[in-house]
PDB file of C-alpha atoms in Angstrom:
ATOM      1  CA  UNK X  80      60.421  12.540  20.899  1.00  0.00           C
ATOM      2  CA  UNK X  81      62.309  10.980  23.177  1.00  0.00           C
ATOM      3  CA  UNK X  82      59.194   8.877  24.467  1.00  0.00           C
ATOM      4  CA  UNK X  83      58.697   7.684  21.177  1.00  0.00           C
ATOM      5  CA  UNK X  84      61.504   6.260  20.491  1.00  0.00           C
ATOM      6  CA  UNK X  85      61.417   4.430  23.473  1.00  0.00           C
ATOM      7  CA  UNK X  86      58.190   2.962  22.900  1.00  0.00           C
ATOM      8  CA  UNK X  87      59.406   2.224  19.071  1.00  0.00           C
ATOM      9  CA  UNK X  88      62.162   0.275  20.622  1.00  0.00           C
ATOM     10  CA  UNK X  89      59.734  -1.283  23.512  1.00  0.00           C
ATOM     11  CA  UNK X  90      57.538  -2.618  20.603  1.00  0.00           C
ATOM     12  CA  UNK X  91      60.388  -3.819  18.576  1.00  0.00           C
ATOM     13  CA  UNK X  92      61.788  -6.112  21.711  1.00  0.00           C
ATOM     14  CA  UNK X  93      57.877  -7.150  22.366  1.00  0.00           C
ATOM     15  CA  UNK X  94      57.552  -8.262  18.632  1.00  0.00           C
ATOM     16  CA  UNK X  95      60.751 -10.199  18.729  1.00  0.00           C
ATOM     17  CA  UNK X  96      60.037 -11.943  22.145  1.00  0.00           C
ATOM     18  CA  UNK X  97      56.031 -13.087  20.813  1.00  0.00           C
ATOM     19  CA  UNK X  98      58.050 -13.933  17.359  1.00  0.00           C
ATOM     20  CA  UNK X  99      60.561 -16.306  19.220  1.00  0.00           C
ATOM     21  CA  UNK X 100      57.670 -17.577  21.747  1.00  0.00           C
ATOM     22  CA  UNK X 101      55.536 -18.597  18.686  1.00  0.00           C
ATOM     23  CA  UNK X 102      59.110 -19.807  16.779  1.00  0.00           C
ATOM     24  CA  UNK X 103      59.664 -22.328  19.732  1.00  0.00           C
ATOM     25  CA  UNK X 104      55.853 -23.753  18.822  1.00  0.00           C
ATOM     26  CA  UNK X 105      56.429 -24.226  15.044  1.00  0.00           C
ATOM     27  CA  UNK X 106      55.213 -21.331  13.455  1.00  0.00           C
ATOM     28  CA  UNK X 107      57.484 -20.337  10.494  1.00  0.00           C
ATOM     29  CA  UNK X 108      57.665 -16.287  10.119  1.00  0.00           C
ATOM     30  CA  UNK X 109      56.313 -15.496   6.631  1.00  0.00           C
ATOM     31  CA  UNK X 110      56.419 -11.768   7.068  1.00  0.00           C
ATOM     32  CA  UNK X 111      56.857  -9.246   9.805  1.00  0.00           C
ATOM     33  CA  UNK X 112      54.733  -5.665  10.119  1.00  0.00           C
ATOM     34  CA  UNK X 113      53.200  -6.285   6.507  1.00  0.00           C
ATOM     35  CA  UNK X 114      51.436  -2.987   5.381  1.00  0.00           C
ATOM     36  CA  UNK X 115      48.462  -1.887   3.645  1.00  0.00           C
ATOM     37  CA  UNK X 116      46.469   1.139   3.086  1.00  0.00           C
ATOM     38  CA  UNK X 117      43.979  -0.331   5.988  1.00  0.00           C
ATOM     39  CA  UNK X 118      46.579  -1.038   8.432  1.00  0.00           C
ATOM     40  CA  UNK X 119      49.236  -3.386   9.383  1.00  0.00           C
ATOM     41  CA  UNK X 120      49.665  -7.253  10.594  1.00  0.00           C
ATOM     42  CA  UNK X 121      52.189  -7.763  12.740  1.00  0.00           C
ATOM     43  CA  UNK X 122      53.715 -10.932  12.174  1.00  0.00           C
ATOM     44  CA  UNK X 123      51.945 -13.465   9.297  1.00  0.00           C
ATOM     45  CA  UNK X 124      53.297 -17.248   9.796  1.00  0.00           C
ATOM     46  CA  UNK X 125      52.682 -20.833   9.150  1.00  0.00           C
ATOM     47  CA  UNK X 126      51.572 -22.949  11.521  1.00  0.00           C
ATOM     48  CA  UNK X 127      51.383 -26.515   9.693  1.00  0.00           C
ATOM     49  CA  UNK X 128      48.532 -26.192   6.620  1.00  0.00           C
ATOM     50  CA  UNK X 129      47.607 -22.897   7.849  1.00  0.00           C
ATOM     51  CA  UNK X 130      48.318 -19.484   7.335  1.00  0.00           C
ATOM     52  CA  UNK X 131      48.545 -17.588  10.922  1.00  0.00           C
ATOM     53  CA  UNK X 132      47.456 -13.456  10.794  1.00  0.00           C
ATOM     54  CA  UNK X 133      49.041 -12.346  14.244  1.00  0.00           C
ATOM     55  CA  UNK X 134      48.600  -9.336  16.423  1.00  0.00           C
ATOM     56  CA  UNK X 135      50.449  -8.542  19.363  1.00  0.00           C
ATOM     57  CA  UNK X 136      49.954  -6.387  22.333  1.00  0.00           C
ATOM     58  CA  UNK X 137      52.093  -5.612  25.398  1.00  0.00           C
ATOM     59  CA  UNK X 138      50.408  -4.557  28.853  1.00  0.00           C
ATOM     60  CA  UNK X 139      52.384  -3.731  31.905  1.00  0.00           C
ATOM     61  CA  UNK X 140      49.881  -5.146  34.047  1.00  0.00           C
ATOM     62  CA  UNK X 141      46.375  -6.394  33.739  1.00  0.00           C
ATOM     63  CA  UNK X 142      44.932  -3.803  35.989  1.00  0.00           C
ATOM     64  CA  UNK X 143      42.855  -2.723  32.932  1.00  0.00           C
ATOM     65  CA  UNK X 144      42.241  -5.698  31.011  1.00  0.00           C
ATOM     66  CA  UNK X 145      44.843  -8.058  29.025  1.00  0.00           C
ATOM     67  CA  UNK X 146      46.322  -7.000  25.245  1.00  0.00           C
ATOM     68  CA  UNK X 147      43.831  -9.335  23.599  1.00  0.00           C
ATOM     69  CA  UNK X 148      40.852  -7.408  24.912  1.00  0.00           C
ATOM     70  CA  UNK X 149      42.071  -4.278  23.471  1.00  0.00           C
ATOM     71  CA  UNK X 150      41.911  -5.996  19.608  1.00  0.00           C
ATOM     72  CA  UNK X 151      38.069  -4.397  18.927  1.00  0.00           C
ATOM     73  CA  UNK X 152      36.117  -4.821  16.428  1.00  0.00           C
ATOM     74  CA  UNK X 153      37.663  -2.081  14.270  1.00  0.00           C
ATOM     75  CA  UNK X 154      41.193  -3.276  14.794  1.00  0.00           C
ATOM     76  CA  UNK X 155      39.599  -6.818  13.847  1.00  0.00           C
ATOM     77  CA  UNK X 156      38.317  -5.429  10.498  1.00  0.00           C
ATOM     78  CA  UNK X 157      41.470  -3.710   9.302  1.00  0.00           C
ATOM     79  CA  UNK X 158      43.170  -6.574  10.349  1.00  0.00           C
ATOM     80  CA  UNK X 159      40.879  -8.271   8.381  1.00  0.00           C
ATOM     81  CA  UNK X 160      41.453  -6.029   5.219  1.00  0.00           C
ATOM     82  CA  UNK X 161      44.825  -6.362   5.297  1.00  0.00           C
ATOM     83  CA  UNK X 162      45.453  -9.909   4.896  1.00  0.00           C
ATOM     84  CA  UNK X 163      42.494 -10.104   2.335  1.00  0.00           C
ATOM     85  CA  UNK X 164      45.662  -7.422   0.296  1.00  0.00           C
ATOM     86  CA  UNK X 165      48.439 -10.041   1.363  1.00  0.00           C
ATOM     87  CA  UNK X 166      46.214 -12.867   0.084  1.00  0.00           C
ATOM     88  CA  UNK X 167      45.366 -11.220  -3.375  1.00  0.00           C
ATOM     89  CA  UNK X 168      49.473 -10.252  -3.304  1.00  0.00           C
ATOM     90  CA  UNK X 169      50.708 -13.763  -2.585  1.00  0.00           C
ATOM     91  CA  UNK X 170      48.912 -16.050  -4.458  1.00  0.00           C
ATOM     92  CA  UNK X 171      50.899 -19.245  -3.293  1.00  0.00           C
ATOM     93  CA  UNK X 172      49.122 -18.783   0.040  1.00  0.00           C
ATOM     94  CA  UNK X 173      45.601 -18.454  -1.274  1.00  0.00           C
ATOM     95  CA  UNK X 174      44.613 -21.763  -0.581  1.00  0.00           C
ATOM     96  CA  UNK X 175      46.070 -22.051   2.418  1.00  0.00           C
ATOM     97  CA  UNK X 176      43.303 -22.230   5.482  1.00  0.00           C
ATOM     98  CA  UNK X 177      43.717 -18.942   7.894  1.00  0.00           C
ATOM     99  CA  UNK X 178      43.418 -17.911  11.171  1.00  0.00           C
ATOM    100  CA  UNK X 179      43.745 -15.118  13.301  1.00  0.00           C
ATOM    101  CA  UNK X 180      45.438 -14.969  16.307  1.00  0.00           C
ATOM    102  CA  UNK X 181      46.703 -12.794  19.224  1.00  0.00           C
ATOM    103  CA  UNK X 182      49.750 -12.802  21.437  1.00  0.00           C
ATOM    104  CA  UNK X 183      49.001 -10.479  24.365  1.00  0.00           C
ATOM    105  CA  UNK X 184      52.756 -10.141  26.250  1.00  0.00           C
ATOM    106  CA  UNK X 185      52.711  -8.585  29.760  1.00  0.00           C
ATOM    107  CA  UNK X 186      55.226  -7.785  32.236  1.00  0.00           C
ATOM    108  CA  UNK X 187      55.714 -10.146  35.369  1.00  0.00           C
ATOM    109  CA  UNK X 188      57.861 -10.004  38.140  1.00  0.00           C
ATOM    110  CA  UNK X 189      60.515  -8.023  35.484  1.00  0.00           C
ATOM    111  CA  UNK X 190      59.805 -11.141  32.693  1.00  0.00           C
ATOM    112  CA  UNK X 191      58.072 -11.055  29.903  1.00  0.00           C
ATOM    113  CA  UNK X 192      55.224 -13.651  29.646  1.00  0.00           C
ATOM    114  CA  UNK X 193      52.922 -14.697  26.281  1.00  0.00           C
ATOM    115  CA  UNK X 194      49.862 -15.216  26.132  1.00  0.00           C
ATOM    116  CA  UNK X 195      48.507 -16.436  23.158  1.00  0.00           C
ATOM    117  CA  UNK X 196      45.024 -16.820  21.600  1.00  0.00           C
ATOM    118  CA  UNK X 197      44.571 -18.926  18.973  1.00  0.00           C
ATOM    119  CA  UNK X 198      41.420 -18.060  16.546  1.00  0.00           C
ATOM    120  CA  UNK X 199      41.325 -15.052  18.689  1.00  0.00           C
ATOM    121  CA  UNK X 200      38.452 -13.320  16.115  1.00  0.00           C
ATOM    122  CA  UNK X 201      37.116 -14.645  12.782  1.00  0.00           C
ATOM    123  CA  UNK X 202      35.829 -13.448   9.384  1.00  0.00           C
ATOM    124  CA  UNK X 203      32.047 -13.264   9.455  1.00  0.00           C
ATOM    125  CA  UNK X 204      29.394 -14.316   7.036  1.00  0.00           C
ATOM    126  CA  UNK X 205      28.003 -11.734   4.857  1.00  0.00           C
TER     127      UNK X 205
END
């Protein structure tokens, strides 16, 4: 129990460092750790004319690849499915162009460091 509320509170401080990290580029915060029944989207903001879906991912080191490369193809879809809910629940940003984007944050020399992918994965044609 005790680990998990340490990694709760871990996550929390990662979210808020890639949230101020993308802040300090212009991205507005439109929502934080929106829900659906297919998952959850970390952080949704606006980056000029376009509506920014955002993951982040924290690695200690890169021994075994960075954050980004753990976003798979099933993470993609639900991450997918979820915005396609916050797009049918907020119709203001429906016409908004989107994109999908990771933040992988890793440890270095005890500071934390962003990395961040823009158009990290896309929606494919049918």
């Amino acid at each position: 129990m005790l680990k998990t509320i340490l990694t709760r509170d871990l996550g929390k401080k990662i979210e808020r460092f890639a949230l101020n990290f993308l802040k300090n580029h212009k991205l507005q915060l439109i929502e934080s750790n929106y829900h659906s029944r297919y998952g959850e989207i970390d952080l949704i903001m606006l980056h000029q004319d376009c509506l920014v879906f955002i993951e982040v991912r924290y690695r200690k080191d890169l021994r075994f690849g960075s954050g980004a490369e753990t976003v798979d193809y099933n993470k993609q879809q639900k991450i997918i499915k979820t915005a396609q809910v916050f797009l049918q629940n907020m119709k203001k940003y429906q016409q908004l162009n989107c994109r999908f984007d990771v933040v992988s944050v890793t440890l270095d020399n005890n500071n934390l460091q962003a990395n961040w992918l823009k158009d990290a994965f896309q929606v494919s044609a049918w």
